[in-house]
Amino acid sequence: MKILSLPAPYVLLRGLPRSDAVAGEGNAHEVMREVCGKFEVELREFNGEADHVHLLIHYPPKIALSKLINSLKGVSSRYLRAEYTDRINRVGLDSVFWSRSYFAGSCGGAPLTMIRQYIEQQKRPL
């Protein structure tokens, strides 16, 4: 039996204003990779800047992308809040860390090397 998989989508998660105080710090990459692993999703690239992150993922068709994104946002938000409680309280983020929206685009038409190169050229979160 052959299992089909969907083209690797490019995903952009945007933090809310003032989340740049912590969004690009810590082990966000490892947290995202761990969540992807639990969903049987391959995180191929991760990069970004202080207030947003870029991900290139490959996932099987049984995965609902919206559920994966919600999990990525929720787990990373809890991790960053636990890691940087003092800084988050200082900038007044209340209970919301990531924007409610996200962007996901299929990379089926573009060579993955081009998408990887684009993500690699973004600033790396600290």
PDB file of C-alpha atoms in Angstrom:
ATOM      1  CA  MET A   1       0.000   0.000   0.000  1.00  0.00           C
ATOM      2  CA  LYS A   2       1.435   3.362  -1.004  1.00  0.00           C
ATOM      3  CA  ILE A   3       0.836   6.293   1.322  1.00  0.00           C
ATOM      4  CA  LEU A   4       0.535   9.612  -0.448  1.00  0.00           C
ATOM      5  CA  SER A   5       1.711  12.793   1.165  1.00  0.00           C
ATOM      6  CA  LEU A   6       0.828  16.375   0.435  1.00  0.00           C
ATOM      7  CA  PRO A   7       3.284  18.883  -1.006  1.00  0.00           C
ATOM      8  CA  ALA A   8       5.366  20.603   1.610  1.00  0.00           C
ATOM      9  CA  PRO A   9       3.591  23.780   2.668  1.00  0.00           C
ATOM     10  CA  TYR A  10       5.290  26.956   3.704  1.00  0.00           C
ATOM     11  CA  VAL A  11       3.826  28.280   6.963  1.00  0.00           C
ATOM     12  CA  LEU A  12       4.190  31.742   8.508  1.00  0.00           C
ATOM     13  CA  LEU A  13       3.201  32.305  12.148  1.00  0.00           C
ATOM     14  CA  ARG A  14       3.020  35.917  13.271  1.00  0.00           C
ATOM     15  CA  GLY A  15       3.279  37.102  16.845  1.00  0.00           C
ATOM     16  CA  LEU A  16       1.233  39.954  18.212  1.00  0.00           C
ATOM     17  CA  PRO A  17       2.731  43.404  18.710  1.00  0.00           C
ATOM     18  CA  ARG A  18       5.108  43.361  21.672  1.00  0.00           C
ATOM     19  CA  SER A  19       5.594  39.581  21.381  1.00  0.00           C
ATOM     20  CA  ASP A  20       8.891  40.408  19.680  1.00  0.00           C
ATOM     21  CA  ALA A  21      10.280  40.726  23.175  1.00  0.00           C
ATOM     22  CA  VAL A  22      10.419  36.940  23.365  1.00  0.00           C
ATOM     23  CA  ALA A  23       9.126  35.280  20.148  1.00  0.00           C
ATOM     24  CA  GLY A  24      12.553  34.878  18.605  1.00  0.00           C
ATOM     25  CA  GLU A  25      14.247  33.545  21.701  1.00  0.00           C
ATOM     26  CA  GLY A  26      14.655  30.285  23.520  1.00  0.00           C
ATOM     27  CA  ASN A  27      14.275  26.868  22.009  1.00  0.00           C
ATOM     28  CA  ALA A  28      11.305  27.635  19.767  1.00  0.00           C
ATOM     29  CA  HIS A  29      12.831  25.516  17.000  1.00  0.00           C
ATOM     30  CA  GLU A  30      13.071  22.449  19.232  1.00  0.00           C
ATOM     31  CA  VAL A  31       9.527  23.002  20.543  1.00  0.00           C
ATOM     32  CA  MET A  32       8.180  23.222  16.974  1.00  0.00           C
ATOM     33  CA  ARG A  33      10.125  20.106  15.942  1.00  0.00           C
ATOM     34  CA  GLU A  34       8.770  18.175  18.954  1.00  0.00           C
ATOM     35  CA  VAL A  35       5.162  19.124  18.165  1.00  0.00           C
ATOM     36  CA  CYS A  36       5.662  18.167  14.513  1.00  0.00           C
ATOM     37  CA  GLY A  37       7.069  14.811  15.608  1.00  0.00           C
ATOM     38  CA  LYS A  38       3.968  14.078  17.683  1.00  0.00           C
ATOM     39  CA  PHE A  39       1.856  14.703  14.581  1.00  0.00           C
ATOM     40  CA  GLU A  40       4.158  12.550  12.393  1.00  0.00           C
ATOM     41  CA  VAL A  41       5.111  15.702  10.474  1.00  0.00           C
ATOM     42  CA  GLU A  42       8.599  16.511   9.227  1.00  0.00           C
ATOM     43  CA  LEU A  43       9.844  20.024  10.013  1.00  0.00           C
ATOM     44  CA  ARG A  44      12.222  20.615   7.111  1.00  0.00           C
ATOM     45  CA  GLU A  45      13.168  24.239   7.777  1.00  0.00           C
ATOM     46  CA  PHE A  46      12.647  26.736  10.572  1.00  0.00           C
ATOM     47  CA  ASN A  47      13.717  30.362  10.704  1.00  0.00           C
ATOM     48  CA  GLY A  48      12.280  33.783  11.298  1.00  0.00           C
ATOM     49  CA  GLU A  49      12.658  37.047  13.095  1.00  0.00           C
ATOM     50  CA  ALA A  50      11.709  38.375  16.493  1.00  0.00           C
ATOM     51  CA  ASP A  51       7.969  38.622  15.839  1.00  0.00           C
ATOM     52  CA  HIS A  52       7.338  35.781  13.373  1.00  0.00           C
ATOM     53  CA  VAL A  53       8.625  32.403  12.273  1.00  0.00           C
ATOM     54  CA  HIS A  54       8.818  30.596   8.931  1.00  0.00           C
ATOM     55  CA  LEU A  55       8.342  26.828   8.738  1.00  0.00           C
ATOM     56  CA  LEU A  56       8.624  24.380   5.872  1.00  0.00           C
ATOM     57  CA  ILE A  57       6.805  21.186   6.777  1.00  0.00           C
ATOM     58  CA  HIS A  58       5.937  17.897   5.112  1.00  0.00           C
ATOM     59  CA  TYR A  59       2.865  16.115   6.410  1.00  0.00           C
ATOM     60  CA  PRO A  60       0.692  13.093   5.570  1.00  0.00           C
ATOM     61  CA  PRO A  61      -2.852  13.686   4.252  1.00  0.00           C
ATOM     62  CA  LYS A  62      -4.429  12.385   7.482  1.00  0.00           C
ATOM     63  CA  ILE A  63      -3.213  15.495   9.338  1.00  0.00           C
ATOM     64  CA  ALA A  64      -5.496  18.530   9.521  1.00  0.00           C
ATOM     65  CA  LEU A  65      -3.151  21.469   8.993  1.00  0.00           C
ATOM     66  CA  SER A  66      -5.291  23.746  11.182  1.00  0.00           C
ATOM     67  CA  LYS A  67      -4.944  21.344  14.137  1.00  0.00           C
ATOM     68  CA  LEU A  68      -1.176  21.164  13.651  1.00  0.00           C
ATOM     69  CA  ILE A  69      -0.887  24.964  13.526  1.00  0.00           C
ATOM     70  CA  ASN A  70      -3.062  25.385  16.626  1.00  0.00           C
ATOM     71  CA  SER A  71      -0.874  22.896  18.472  1.00  0.00           C
ATOM     72  CA  LEU A  72       2.333  24.603  17.304  1.00  0.00           C
ATOM     73  CA  LYS A  73       1.015  27.946  18.528  1.00  0.00           C
ATOM     74  CA  GLY A  74      -0.331  26.627  21.830  1.00  0.00           C
ATOM     75  CA  VAL A  75       2.691  24.576  22.866  1.00  0.00           C
ATOM     76  CA  SER A  76       5.233  27.211  21.826  1.00  0.00           C
ATOM     77  CA  SER A  77       3.219  29.932  23.575  1.00  0.00           C
ATOM     78  CA  ARG A  78       3.137  27.957  26.831  1.00  0.00           C
ATOM     79  CA  TYR A  79       6.856  27.208  26.560  1.00  0.00           C
ATOM     80  CA  LEU A  80       7.840  30.833  25.879  1.00  0.00           C
ATOM     81  CA  ARG A  81       5.580  32.107  28.653  1.00  0.00           C
ATOM     82  CA  ALA A  82       7.131  29.693  31.141  1.00  0.00           C
ATOM     83  CA  GLU A  83      10.655  30.542  29.979  1.00  0.00           C
ATOM     84  CA  TYR A  84      10.231  34.332  29.877  1.00  0.00           C
ATOM     85  CA  THR A  85       7.517  35.098  32.434  1.00  0.00           C
ATOM     86  CA  ASP A  86       9.136  38.295  33.709  1.00  0.00           C
ATOM     87  CA  ARG A  87       9.671  39.777  30.255  1.00  0.00           C
ATOM     88  CA  ILE A  88       6.179  38.862  29.071  1.00  0.00           C
ATOM     89  CA  ASN A  89       4.611  40.478  32.134  1.00  0.00           C
ATOM     90  CA  ARG A  90       6.693  43.632  31.550  1.00  0.00           C
ATOM     91  CA  VAL A  91       5.480  44.109  27.971  1.00  0.00           C
ATOM     92  CA  GLY A  92       1.856  43.308  28.873  1.00  0.00           C
ATOM     93  CA  LEU A  93       0.951  40.490  26.482  1.00  0.00           C
ATOM     94  CA  ASP A  94      -1.948  39.310  28.634  1.00  0.00           C
ATOM     95  CA  SER A  95      -3.097  35.844  27.571  1.00  0.00           C
ATOM     96  CA  VAL A  96      -2.435  36.062  23.797  1.00  0.00           C
ATOM     97  CA  PHE A  97       0.971  35.439  22.258  1.00  0.00           C
ATOM     98  CA  TRP A  98       0.491  34.494  18.594  1.00  0.00           C
ATOM     99  CA  SER A  99      -1.848  36.183  16.151  1.00  0.00           C
ATOM    100  CA  ARG A 100      -5.073  34.225  15.608  1.00  0.00           C
ATOM    101  CA  SER A 101      -4.277  33.934  11.907  1.00  0.00           C
ATOM    102  CA  TYR A 102      -1.508  32.171  10.005  1.00  0.00           C
ATOM    103  CA  PHE A 103      -0.404  31.798   6.415  1.00  0.00           C
ATOM    104  CA  ALA A 104       0.063  28.416   4.774  1.00  0.00           C
ATOM    105  CA  GLY A 105       0.939  28.061   1.129  1.00  0.00           C
ATOM    106  CA  SER A 106       1.622  24.945  -0.889  1.00  0.00           C
ATOM    107  CA  CYS A 107       5.104  24.703  -2.329  1.00  0.00           C
ATOM    108  CA  GLY A 108       4.112  22.057  -4.840  1.00  0.00           C
ATOM    109  CA  GLY A 109       4.999  24.233  -7.840  1.00  0.00           C
ATOM    110  CA  ALA A 110       8.298  25.607  -6.587  1.00  0.00           C
ATOM    111  CA  PRO A 111      11.466  23.596  -6.040  1.00  0.00           C
ATOM    112  CA  LEU A 112      11.936  22.928  -2.333  1.00  0.00           C
ATOM    113  CA  THR A 113      15.492  24.229  -2.642  1.00  0.00           C
ATOM    114  CA  MET A 114      14.099  27.676  -3.488  1.00  0.00           C
ATOM    115  CA  ILE A 115      11.756  27.654  -0.500  1.00  0.00           C
ATOM    116  CA  ARG A 116      14.545  26.424   1.800  1.00  0.00           C
ATOM    117  CA  GLN A 117      16.858  29.153   0.503  1.00  0.00           C
ATOM    118  CA  TYR A 118      14.196  31.801   1.177  1.00  0.00           C
ATOM    119  CA  ILE A 119      13.668  30.569   4.736  1.00  0.00           C
ATOM    120  CA  GLU A 120      17.414  30.305   5.387  1.00  0.00           C
ATOM    121  CA  GLN A 121      17.839  33.928   4.335  1.00  0.00           C
ATOM    122  CA  GLN A 122      15.472  35.083   7.057  1.00  0.00           C
ATOM    123  CA  LYS A 123      17.013  36.163  10.335  1.00  0.00           C
ATOM    124  CA  ARG A 124      17.392  33.309  12.773  1.00  0.00           C
ATOM    125  CA  PRO A 125      15.463  33.632  16.054  1.00  0.00           C
ATOM    126  CA  LEU A 126      17.937  33.806  18.898  1.00  0.00           C
TER     127      LEU A 126
END
